XYZ file of C-alpha atoms in Angstrom:
689
model
C -26.992 50.432 -25.776
C -27.488 48.828 -29.122
C -23.847 48.863 -30.096
C -22.618 47.269 -26.905
C -25.450 44.752 -26.704
C -25.021 43.502 -30.249
C -21.234 43.423 -30.247
C -21.137 39.641 -30.401
C -23.514 39.517 -33.349
C -21.828 42.181 -35.413
C -18.226 41.043 -35.037
C -16.095 38.308 -33.583
C -15.243 40.408 -30.542
C -14.011 38.292 -27.661
C -16.069 40.083 -25.016
C -19.346 38.182 -24.558
C -22.717 39.812 -24.983
C -23.832 41.422 -21.764
C -20.444 42.126 -20.249
C -20.510 45.716 -21.427
C -22.318 48.088 -19.098
C -25.634 49.593 -20.077
C -25.477 53.270 -20.933
C -28.435 55.548 -20.423
C -29.011 58.955 -21.891
C -29.895 60.365 -18.493
C -28.103 60.376 -15.199
C -29.013 57.804 -12.564
C -29.378 60.729 -10.230
C -32.093 63.011 -11.605
C -31.088 65.395 -14.400
C -32.902 68.218 -12.610
C -30.856 67.761 -9.417
C -27.665 67.489 -11.463
C -28.471 70.747 -13.277
C -29.160 72.495 -9.963
C -25.768 71.450 -8.592
C -23.992 72.637 -11.745
C -25.792 75.984 -11.482
C -24.655 76.212 -7.867
C -21.060 75.482 -8.870
C -21.170 78.173 -11.561
C -22.539 80.758 -9.132
C -19.928 79.982 -6.455
C -17.097 80.091 -8.980
C -18.202 83.370 -10.584
C -18.856 85.256 -7.352
C -16.169 83.947 -4.990
C -13.311 82.264 -6.854
C -13.013 83.923 -10.252
C -12.493 87.467 -8.817
C -9.417 86.183 -6.964
C -8.078 84.522 -10.132
C -8.506 87.676 -12.206
C -6.989 89.991 -9.581
C -3.799 87.944 -9.207
C -3.420 86.810 -12.847
C -4.024 83.116 -12.170
C -4.289 82.626 -15.935
C -0.670 83.602 -16.510
C 0.619 80.882 -14.179
C -1.988 78.117 -14.312
C -5.009 78.244 -16.633
C -7.617 80.642 -17.983
C -10.792 81.334 -15.986
C -13.490 78.726 -16.442
C -16.457 79.458 -18.669
C -20.007 78.198 -18.218
C -19.405 75.629 -20.953
C -16.323 74.354 -19.079
C -18.358 73.728 -15.930
C -21.364 72.319 -17.802
C -19.242 69.982 -19.942
C -19.958 66.268 -19.924
C -17.392 63.940 -18.349
C -14.290 63.808 -20.526
C -12.089 60.750 -21.183
C -8.560 61.448 -22.459
C -6.688 58.704 -24.338
C -2.886 58.971 -24.476
C -0.371 56.544 -25.916
C 2.224 55.872 -28.560
C 1.071 55.313 -32.106
C -1.024 52.239 -32.989
C -1.700 51.156 -29.398
C -5.432 51.006 -30.108
C -6.724 54.415 -28.975
C -8.926 55.036 -32.002
C -10.007 51.393 -32.181
C -11.058 51.546 -28.526
C -13.305 54.538 -29.261
C -14.779 52.766 -32.270
C -15.358 49.689 -30.109
C -17.292 51.753 -27.557
C -19.410 53.465 -30.207
C -19.810 50.250 -32.215
C -19.504 52.217 -35.432
C -17.205 54.446 -37.414
C -17.128 58.126 -36.603
C -16.052 61.160 -38.658
C -12.315 61.726 -38.753
C -11.192 58.296 -37.556
C -8.083 56.711 -39.050
C -6.941 53.230 -38.023
C -3.735 51.505 -39.107
C -0.421 50.070 -37.939
C 1.392 53.258 -38.998
C 0.946 56.575 -37.121
C -2.564 57.448 -38.309
C -4.272 59.932 -35.978
C -2.416 63.170 -36.710
C -4.570 65.524 -34.648
C -6.462 65.926 -31.405
C -10.010 64.721 -31.958
C -12.893 65.415 -29.552
C -15.599 62.827 -30.219
C -18.944 64.218 -29.042
C -22.636 63.487 -29.385
C -24.514 65.237 -32.193
C -27.645 64.974 -34.276
C -25.691 63.863 -37.345
C -22.175 62.981 -38.428
C -20.106 66.123 -38.946
C -16.688 67.619 -38.256
C -16.175 71.035 -36.637
C -12.707 72.484 -37.432
C -10.544 73.555 -34.509
C -10.800 77.301 -35.099
C -14.596 77.157 -35.158
C -14.734 74.873 -32.110
C -12.468 77.183 -30.094
C -14.831 80.157 -30.499
C -18.065 78.206 -30.016
C -19.515 79.211 -26.645
C -21.448 75.939 -26.407
C -18.270 73.842 -26.512
C -15.727 73.575 -23.650
C -12.702 74.313 -25.857
C -12.377 78.114 -25.824
C -9.251 77.848 -23.667
C -7.412 76.210 -26.581
C -7.154 79.560 -28.370
C -3.914 80.447 -26.595
C -2.131 77.489 -28.249
C -2.420 79.326 -31.557
C -3.157 78.487 -35.146
C -0.521 75.740 -35.351
C -2.482 73.692 -32.826
C -6.030 74.645 -33.858
C -5.314 73.432 -37.387
C -4.551 70.054 -35.781
C -7.673 69.939 -33.632
C -11.229 69.117 -34.580
C -14.532 68.063 -33.044
C -16.180 64.946 -34.431
C -19.926 64.806 -33.786
C -21.904 61.604 -34.208
C -25.159 60.343 -32.675
C -24.382 57.744 -29.989
C -25.915 56.770 -26.612
C -22.387 56.485 -25.193
C -21.564 60.064 -26.126
C -24.708 61.343 -24.412
C -22.833 60.678 -21.167
C -19.224 61.530 -22.014
C -16.800 63.117 -24.466
C -13.857 61.071 -25.765
C -10.564 62.800 -26.636
C -8.400 60.928 -29.145
C -4.815 62.158 -29.322
C -2.022 61.739 -31.883
C 0.323 58.845 -31.252
C 3.380 60.093 -29.383
C 6.447 60.218 -31.612
C 10.075 59.702 -30.668
C 12.860 62.232 -31.084
C 12.590 65.866 -32.160
C 9.556 65.121 -34.340
C 7.472 65.312 -31.197
C 8.720 68.783 -30.307
C 9.623 70.460 -33.601
C 7.535 69.013 -36.407
C 4.190 69.356 -34.607
C 4.558 73.146 -34.440
C 2.980 73.440 -30.981
C 3.802 72.394 -27.427
C 2.346 68.890 -27.305
C 2.869 68.346 -23.569
C 1.197 71.679 -22.704
C -1.852 70.648 -24.740
C -1.918 67.263 -22.991
C -1.756 69.064 -19.651
C -4.669 71.336 -20.638
C -6.888 68.381 -21.502
C -5.743 66.406 -18.435
C -6.837 69.198 -16.093
C -10.342 68.996 -17.541
C -10.585 65.232 -18.010
C -12.489 62.985 -15.632
C -10.559 59.875 -16.671
C -7.146 59.524 -18.343
C -6.302 56.268 -20.118
C -2.620 55.538 -20.808
C -2.687 53.049 -23.675
C 0.013 50.412 -24.195
C -0.009 47.270 -26.261
C 1.894 44.041 -25.842
C 4.446 45.044 -28.497
C 4.970 48.701 -27.474
C 6.151 48.745 -23.875
C 9.036 51.180 -24.163
C 8.489 54.659 -22.785
C 10.366 57.158 -24.928
C 11.563 60.480 -23.554
C 8.656 62.156 -25.344
C 6.099 59.786 -23.787
C 7.804 60.342 -20.442
C 7.357 64.113 -20.832
C 3.672 63.612 -21.598
C 3.228 61.443 -18.487
C 5.060 64.010 -16.346
C 2.607 66.657 -17.566
C -0.140 64.654 -15.823
C 1.270 65.349 -12.343
C -1.462 66.408 -9.987
C -4.015 64.294 -11.860
C -2.856 60.878 -10.623
C -6.277 59.888 -9.276
C -7.681 60.080 -12.813
C -5.064 57.880 -14.507
C -5.735 54.287 -15.559
C -3.304 52.144 -17.552
C -4.654 49.947 -20.354
C -2.497 47.080 -21.623
C -4.323 46.576 -24.909
C -4.066 43.692 -27.390
C -3.257 41.336 -24.515
C -4.510 38.318 -26.449
C -1.733 38.704 -29.017
C 0.705 36.968 -26.660
C 0.546 33.699 -24.726
C -0.117 33.503 -20.991
C 3.583 33.157 -20.160
C 4.497 36.026 -22.470
C 1.705 38.159 -21.013
C 3.171 37.815 -17.521
C 6.531 39.001 -18.834
C 4.916 41.841 -20.779
C 2.968 42.972 -17.703
C 6.101 42.925 -15.551
C 8.124 44.836 -18.139
C 5.432 47.493 -18.476
C 5.144 47.985 -14.704
C 8.936 48.217 -14.448
C 8.989 50.908 -17.148
C 6.134 52.825 -15.514
C 7.815 52.625 -12.114
C 10.722 54.695 -13.415
C 8.433 57.373 -14.848
C 5.457 57.698 -12.503
C 6.721 59.025 -9.177
C 3.944 57.842 -6.872
C 3.963 55.348 -3.980
C 0.564 53.961 -5.003
C 0.206 51.179 -7.555
C -1.572 52.367 -10.692
C -4.650 50.446 -11.842
C -3.806 48.411 -14.938
C -6.447 46.837 -17.188
C -5.224 43.786 -19.088
C -7.634 43.990 -21.990
C -8.155 43.639 -25.679
C -10.612 45.703 -27.707
C -11.009 44.607 -31.300
C -13.600 45.695 -33.826
C -12.577 42.614 -35.799
C -10.772 39.933 -33.847
C -7.614 38.584 -35.575
C -7.352 34.863 -36.193
C -4.014 34.498 -34.383
C -5.240 35.476 -30.903
C -4.320 33.374 -27.866
C -7.203 32.057 -25.758
C -5.389 30.914 -22.591
C -6.068 34.220 -20.754
C -9.501 34.909 -22.198
C -11.340 34.828 -18.859
C -8.889 37.287 -17.285
C -9.008 39.630 -20.287
C -12.812 39.631 -20.289
C -12.969 40.400 -16.557
C -10.444 43.241 -16.885
C -12.196 44.664 -19.944
C -15.469 44.597 -18.043
C -13.797 46.511 -15.197
C -12.752 49.274 -17.562
C -16.177 49.535 -19.156
C -17.795 49.744 -15.721
C -15.400 52.589 -14.827
C -16.590 54.441 -17.917
C -20.203 53.792 -17.016
C -19.705 55.280 -13.546
C -18.371 58.580 -14.916
C -21.790 60.114 -15.433
C -23.114 59.003 -12.042
C -20.298 60.798 -10.228
C -20.015 63.765 -12.591
C -21.453 66.346 -10.179
C -19.178 65.257 -7.335
C -16.129 65.475 -9.589
C -17.141 68.964 -10.741
C -17.244 70.125 -7.134
C -13.941 68.358 -6.443
C -12.255 70.132 -9.358
C -13.586 73.504 -8.207
C -12.288 72.827 -4.689
C -8.875 71.922 -6.102
C -8.850 75.039 -8.271
C -9.947 77.286 -5.383
C -7.118 76.005 -3.178
C -4.578 76.616 -5.948
C -5.967 80.101 -6.599
C -5.801 80.977 -2.906
C -2.168 79.888 -2.587
C -1.322 81.659 -5.849
C -2.871 84.910 -4.602
C -0.962 84.723 -1.319
C 2.311 84.080 -3.196
C 1.744 87.064 -5.482
C 0.753 89.291 -2.558
C 3.794 88.183 -0.555
C 6.176 88.925 -3.439
C 4.590 92.356 -3.871
C 5.099 93.056 -0.168
C 8.774 92.042 -0.385
C 9.468 94.541 -3.165
C 11.068 97.882 -2.073
C 8.990 101.012 -2.513
C 11.683 103.144 -4.116
C 15.151 101.835 -5.054
C 16.689 98.439 -5.831
C 13.570 96.880 -7.325
C 15.344 94.998 -10.091
C 17.950 93.567 -7.745
C 15.288 92.525 -5.245
C 13.227 90.809 -7.946
C 16.274 88.834 -9.063
C 16.922 87.791 -5.457
C 13.300 86.699 -4.985
C 13.415 84.680 -8.192
C 16.648 83.003 -7.159
C 15.392 82.127 -3.677
C 11.813 81.296 -4.650
C 11.964 77.938 -2.852
C 12.784 79.700 0.425
C 9.999 82.234 -0.144
C 7.549 79.353 -0.557
C 8.661 77.954 2.806
C 8.190 81.369 4.442
C 4.677 81.673 3.004
C 3.817 78.127 4.035
C 4.869 78.726 7.639
C 3.318 82.183 7.920
C -0.107 81.282 6.532
C -0.160 77.605 7.631
C -0.706 76.346 4.098
C -0.155 72.703 3.054
C 2.941 72.126 0.934
C 0.906 70.097 -1.556
C -1.019 73.210 -2.625
C 2.120 75.028 -3.798
C 3.116 75.019 -7.488
C 6.331 73.591 -8.864
C 8.997 76.222 -7.954
C 10.995 75.896 -11.161
C 7.985 76.220 -13.411
C 6.566 79.087 -11.352
C 9.955 80.822 -11.557
C 9.902 80.618 -15.367
C 6.478 82.275 -15.526
C 7.351 84.790 -12.812
C 10.383 86.034 -14.748
C 8.022 87.462 -17.378
C 6.385 89.873 -14.931
C 7.314 92.995 -12.998
C 6.658 92.067 -9.360
C 6.263 95.709 -8.412
C 3.033 95.797 -10.429
C 1.494 92.862 -8.582
C -1.537 93.434 -6.358
C -1.244 93.385 -2.593
C -3.153 90.781 -0.601
C -6.840 91.660 -0.325
C -8.359 89.975 2.683
C -11.932 90.275 1.400
C -11.115 88.220 -1.712
C -9.401 85.537 0.374
C -12.338 85.471 2.787
C -14.729 84.835 -0.099
C -12.677 81.840 -1.232
C -12.464 80.553 2.348
C -16.241 80.867 2.621
C -16.686 78.941 -0.620
C -14.389 76.157 0.633
C -15.772 76.000 4.175
C -19.486 76.703 3.656
C -20.818 76.931 0.102
C -19.211 73.895 -1.531
C -19.796 71.532 1.451
C -23.426 72.693 1.495
C -23.647 71.836 -2.183
C -22.121 68.415 -1.498
C -24.784 67.713 1.131
C -27.398 67.716 -1.629
C -25.876 64.662 -3.275
C -27.834 61.425 -2.716
C -26.298 58.865 -0.386
C -26.004 55.198 -1.324
C -27.183 53.837 -4.652
C -29.449 55.994 -6.822
C -32.974 55.024 -7.690
C -33.513 53.161 -10.938
C -36.117 53.725 -13.587
C -39.098 51.454 -13.134
C -38.218 49.718 -16.378
C -34.846 48.739 -14.875
C -36.071 47.500 -11.491
C -36.452 43.962 -12.887
C -34.113 43.479 -15.868
C -36.060 40.405 -17.043
C -39.564 41.892 -16.859
C -41.465 41.849 -20.142
C -45.016 43.023 -20.818
C -47.791 40.433 -21.174
C -45.607 37.402 -20.516
C -46.870 34.197 -18.952
C -45.677 34.157 -15.348
C -46.897 30.608 -14.625
C -44.108 28.228 -13.688
C -44.245 24.510 -14.445
C -44.809 22.282 -11.379
C -42.192 19.539 -11.289
C -42.232 18.231 -7.727
C -41.080 19.394 -4.323
C -37.691 19.623 -2.621
C -37.206 18.864 1.072
C -37.828 21.786 3.423
C -34.138 21.836 4.385
C -33.333 23.051 0.854
C -35.248 26.284 1.511
C -32.943 27.400 4.312
C -30.418 30.227 4.063
C -27.718 27.999 5.538
C -27.862 25.794 2.423
C -26.448 28.532 0.173
C -23.047 27.597 -1.264
C -21.093 30.790 -0.504
C -17.765 29.334 -1.639
C -19.306 28.875 -5.059
C -21.174 32.138 -5.604
C -19.007 34.731 -3.812
C -16.204 34.693 -6.463
C -18.846 35.186 -9.153
C -20.422 38.040 -7.178
C -17.051 39.752 -6.685
C -16.281 39.431 -10.411
C -19.289 41.676 -11.077
C -17.479 44.475 -9.175
C -20.187 45.427 -6.664
C -20.532 49.082 -5.726
C -21.169 49.595 -2.014
C -21.855 45.866 -1.804
C -24.556 45.917 -4.497
C -24.782 44.880 -8.151
C -27.394 46.141 -10.595
C -29.716 44.138 -12.798
C -27.709 45.061 -15.877
C -24.596 43.414 -14.385
C -26.391 40.365 -12.991
C -28.406 39.670 -16.132
C -25.712 37.854 -18.185
C -24.828 35.611 -15.214
C -28.415 34.500 -14.703
C -29.000 34.138 -18.437
C -26.186 31.589 -18.550
C -28.585 29.192 -16.818
C -30.548 28.892 -20.058
C -33.861 29.445 -18.258
C -36.567 31.423 -20.066
C -36.938 35.103 -19.274
C -40.297 34.714 -17.533
C -38.747 32.303 -15.039
C -35.698 34.530 -14.556
C -38.052 37.460 -13.935
C -39.769 35.452 -11.191
C -36.392 34.487 -9.690
C -35.356 38.155 -9.690
C -38.547 39.185 -7.880
C -37.950 36.550 -5.215
C -34.270 37.389 -4.732
C -34.742 41.180 -4.776
C -36.913 41.036 -1.645
C -36.447 44.733 -0.867
C -37.398 45.704 -4.468
C -34.601 48.269 -4.841
C -33.343 47.001 -8.211
C -30.013 45.783 -6.766
C -28.771 42.526 -5.267
C -26.383 42.218 -2.335
C -24.258 39.098 -1.941
C -26.967 37.298 0.062
C -29.632 38.079 -2.522
C -27.301 37.057 -5.346
C -26.685 33.734 -3.611
C -30.429 33.226 -3.184
C -30.959 33.888 -6.918
C -28.420 31.203 -7.861
C -29.963 28.863 -5.278
C -33.380 29.332 -6.891
C -31.912 28.560 -10.312
C -30.504 25.371 -8.821
C -33.984 24.496 -7.535
C -35.449 24.839 -11.033
C -32.639 22.746 -12.503
C -33.483 20.051 -9.954
C -37.064 20.093 -11.179
C -38.655 21.916 -8.245
C -41.507 24.380 -8.322
C -40.580 27.931 -7.355
C -42.654 29.369 -4.502
C -44.836 32.420 -5.049
C -43.116 34.058 -2.073
C -39.635 33.461 -0.758
C -39.729 31.349 2.426
C -38.729 33.436 5.485
C -35.903 31.009 6.217
C -34.221 32.066 2.942
C -33.886 35.710 4.034
C -31.172 36.371 6.645
C -33.246 38.889 8.632
C -36.338 36.713 8.428
C -34.246 33.750 9.529
C -33.279 35.672 12.649
C -36.950 36.502 13.237
C -37.802 32.818 12.988
C -35.096 31.880 15.501
C -36.260 34.663 17.813
C -39.857 33.475 17.691
C -38.649 29.984 18.482
C -36.563 31.362 21.322
C -39.469 33.084 23.080
C -41.394 29.826 23.111
C -38.499 27.877 24.600
C -37.971 27.421 28.341
C -35.813 30.076 29.934
C -32.970 27.627 30.328
C -32.559 27.249 26.573
C -32.347 30.965 25.823
C -28.607 31.127 26.540
C -27.863 28.637 23.778
C -30.002 30.575 21.318
C -28.337 33.837 22.402
C -24.878 32.463 21.660
C -26.078 31.141 18.310
C -27.565 34.478 17.258
C -24.727 36.577 18.665
C -22.073 34.447 16.982
C -23.954 34.517 13.672
C -24.037 38.319 13.921
C -20.335 38.362 14.840
C -19.410 36.509 11.635
C -21.609 38.734 9.489
C -20.193 41.873 11.130
C -16.681 40.799 10.185
C -17.705 40.143 6.583
C -19.480 43.489 6.313
C -16.367 45.340 7.447
C -14.192 43.443 4.965
C -16.566 44.460 2.204
C -17.260 48.093 3.026
C -13.942 49.402 4.380
C -11.381 48.086 1.903
C -11.320 51.385 -0.039
C -11.915 53.622 2.995
C -9.175 55.782 4.556
C -7.686 54.582 7.845
C -9.665 55.291 11.009
C -8.134 57.930 13.248
C -9.000 56.350 16.608
C -11.548 54.152 18.382
C -14.117 56.954 18.452
C -13.792 57.255 14.681
C -14.456 53.507 14.400
C -17.557 53.724 16.598
C -18.860 56.659 14.565
C -18.485 54.521 11.449
C -20.619 51.840 13.154
C -23.251 54.437 14.098
C -23.460 56.003 10.676
C -22.308 53.900 7.738
C -22.810 50.386 9.100
C -26.177 51.130 10.699
C -27.455 52.602 7.424
C -26.376 49.452 5.591
C -28.191 47.266 8.120
C -31.266 49.282 9.063
C -31.538 52.143 6.528
C -30.960 54.761 9.258
C -28.241 56.086 11.551
C -27.940 55.632 15.301
C -29.865 58.486 16.933
C -27.486 59.207 19.812
C -23.894 58.348 20.765
C -22.382 58.948 24.199
C -18.986 58.032 25.653
C -17.126 58.466 28.927
C -13.851 58.634 26.950
C -12.597 55.660 28.972
C -13.602 52.867 26.627
C -17.383 52.822 27.089
C -19.741 53.892 24.293
C -23.539 53.984 24.418
C -25.475 53.825 21.136
C -29.176 54.695 21.243
C -31.624 53.807 18.467
C -34.977 55.484 19.137
C -36.797 53.430 16.518
C -35.057 50.071 16.169
C -36.314 48.681 12.875
C -36.980 45.127 14.012
C -39.066 46.378 16.942
C -41.343 48.324 14.603
C -42.881 45.029 13.443
C -43.662 43.830 16.961
C -46.923 44.193 18.815
C -46.481 46.310 21.952
C -49.918 45.933 23.502
C -48.642 43.642 26.271
C -47.051 44.795 29.497
C -43.770 46.657 29.526
C -41.750 43.871 31.169
C -43.174 41.200 28.880
C -42.606 43.397 25.834
C -38.951 43.891 26.716
C -38.520 40.174 27.387
C -40.165 39.303 24.088
C -38.039 41.844 22.210
C -34.706 40.930 23.798
C -33.755 38.106 21.391
C -34.050 40.525 18.468
C -31.053 42.572 19.690
C -28.675 39.650 20.215
C -27.964 39.404 16.498
C -27.031 43.128 16.067
C -24.938 42.878 19.263
C -22.916 40.234 17.463
C -22.688 42.361 14.325
C -21.280 45.293 16.314
C -18.770 43.063 18.120
C -17.708 41.388 14.853
C -17.325 44.705 13.065
C -15.196 46.138 15.861
C -13.075 42.990 16.044
C -12.449 43.140 12.296
C -11.191 46.708 12.786
C -8.841 45.657 15.595
C -11.039 46.811 18.493
C -11.934 43.920 20.862
C -15.097 44.600 22.828
C -18.066 43.355 24.801
C -21.482 44.470 23.523
C -24.727 44.277 25.509
C -28.178 45.679 24.805
C -30.860 47.230 26.989
C -34.540 47.783 26.207
C -36.618 50.313 28.128
C -39.440 51.692 25.996
C -40.153 50.001 22.683
C -39.179 50.676 19.957
C -36.167 52.293 21.664
C -33.027 50.230 22.156
C -29.594 50.954 23.657
C -26.349 49.146 22.838
C -23.421 49.499 25.243
C -19.913 48.855 23.932
C -17.053 48.273 26.356
C -13.588 48.200 24.810
C -11.586 45.378 26.392
C -8.031 46.206 25.325
C-alpha cells in the first residue's frame, strides 16, 4: 500500500519502511468463495434463526434482526479511549492521509462517531442518511434517535486499507455528568451496539492518560461478551523513558485489572503512531515499540483473511443467544396463570428471575454462559406483559438446532485449511521483470558450509519469531525488509528467495528462513550462489542423503545411523510441538494427542493426514499411511524384501518425530515402524507410562 510503504519518506515516523503489512484489495482466500460463504450465512440466518428472533421479540432484549448489509459488511475496527489518546491520529497513520471529518488536537476534538469507509471520492454522509441507506450496515442505529444520528456520520475516502475494513472513530470519553447528560444519547449503549458488530476493538491509552474514569469504566463494561475482540494500545510510548515506560505499563495494567473482570491477560501493544514525530521522543525503547507496532498492524492485516470465519462465529453466537432467549420467554409464558393472579405472578417471576434461569438451565441442559445478565433482562422484561408472550414452538427451536449442528458446520468445512494461496506476483517478493539474474562469481566455500547443520539457529530464530509467523510460516511481505537489510541487490535477493523457498509456496518456515540468511552470509563471504540448493541444505533431503548412505553401509553400522536419524527426528518433533500447540486448547486425553499427530502434525510434515488409526485402548496405537510421501520417490521394481529393507531407513526419522512430539506433550512412548507393501507404512506407538 502506497501510504504504508512510503511512510518513512513522507514523515519522520519511527516505524521503518517495510514493517507495515501489505494490504490488498482482495481477500487472500478467493473473493468468489468468500461471497458464497456470506450468501450461505444470509440464507441460514433468514430461514432458520431470524424467525425465532421475530417470534420471541429478540430485538426488545438484545438487538434488531440482521440485514443483508450487516452480514455483508467489511470487518469493522472500533477505537475507544479518552480524549486525545491518538485514536484519530492512528486512523490517519493507517491511511497515510487526511480524511473528511477528522479533527486532531490536545483538547477533546472528535465530537461524534465517525465511520471511515472506502469510497470513490472524499465525502461525508450525515448520520440520518447513513441510517436509512440499505447499502450501509448502520440501519440499526435508528433506534438511538435524532440526538445520536446528528452526532454520527460516515466519512468516505479512497484508500487500499479501507477496501478491507471499516474504521470507527469515537468521541473521547468525558468525565462526570457530561458523558451522560450533555451528549443527549446513551453513549454506552451506542458503544455496545458497535462492539457487537466489530471484529476488533482497540482500547486506546497514552502514557499520560492512564486513569480510568467511571465513564470509561462503564464503556468497558459494555464490552462484556466481546472480550476476544479487545486489544489494548498504549500509544505515545516514546514520550517517556524506558524506566518511566515500565512504571506506566504497570500502572495501566493495575487500573485495567480492577475494571476488566477476566482471568486472561489482555493483549497490550506498546506502540507509538505519529503522523509527525515530535522532537522530544525517547529512543531507548525504539526496538520494542517498533516490534509491538508491527504486531498490531499484522493483526489488522489478518482481519480480512479471517472475515468469513468470524461472520459464521458471530451467527453461531447470536443463534445460541436467540435459542436461550426463546426458551426463557416460552418458560415465563408457561408459568403465567390462565385466568386470575396474572399481575401478582408476573411480579413474582420478575423478583425471582435468577431462580427461573436456574430452573430453565437444569430443565433444558443449557450452558450458563448463554444466559443474559439477569438484572438487565429484568429491566427489559418489566416493560412487557408476560401473558402475551408466545409459547415454545418446537419447530422453530429445531430449525436453530439444525443450523447450529448441521448447516453452519457444513459451511465451515468449505474454508481452506492452512495458509491461502498467493497471487503469482507475490510468490517471490523480489521478482522483477527483465532483470539480470546472473550472479558474480567470487570463489568457492568449503563443502561443509553447504550443510544444514551449519545454520546458526541461535542467531536467526529470534529474528524469525519477531516476524510473528502464522502456523509456523512467514510471507514474503514480512520477510522482505529483513533480507533487504543485507544491502544486496534485488536480483540477488530474488535468487536467494527462490533457493530458500524450495517448495515454491510463497512462504518460509523457520528452516527456510535460516537457509535464506545462510545464503546471504555466503554472498557476503564472496561465494558464488549455486543454481540449485544442495540437497544437504534441505532437512528432508539431508535425511534422504543419510538414508542412501545407510543402505550402502554394512549391516552392522545401520544401528548407529538409526539412532542418529531417530534422535534428529525426536528433537525436531519437540520443536514442532512447541511451535504449533502454544495457542491450542488443552488436549483431553492421550487419544486426543494421537489424533493431533495423525491430523495436524502429519499435514505439516507430509501435506496429508494419516489414513487409518487403530487402538486397543490399552496404550497401543497403530497409524497407517497408505501412501507415505518419502516412499513415493523410491523405485519399487526390486523384490519385496529388498524394497522394504531399502525403505526402512526412511521411516526412522518420522519415528523420532512422533516420539519427540509425544514426549513434548507429556506422553512417553516407544515408536516402531513396519513396511509391508510400498508405499504403505505403519507406525506403532506404545505408551510407556
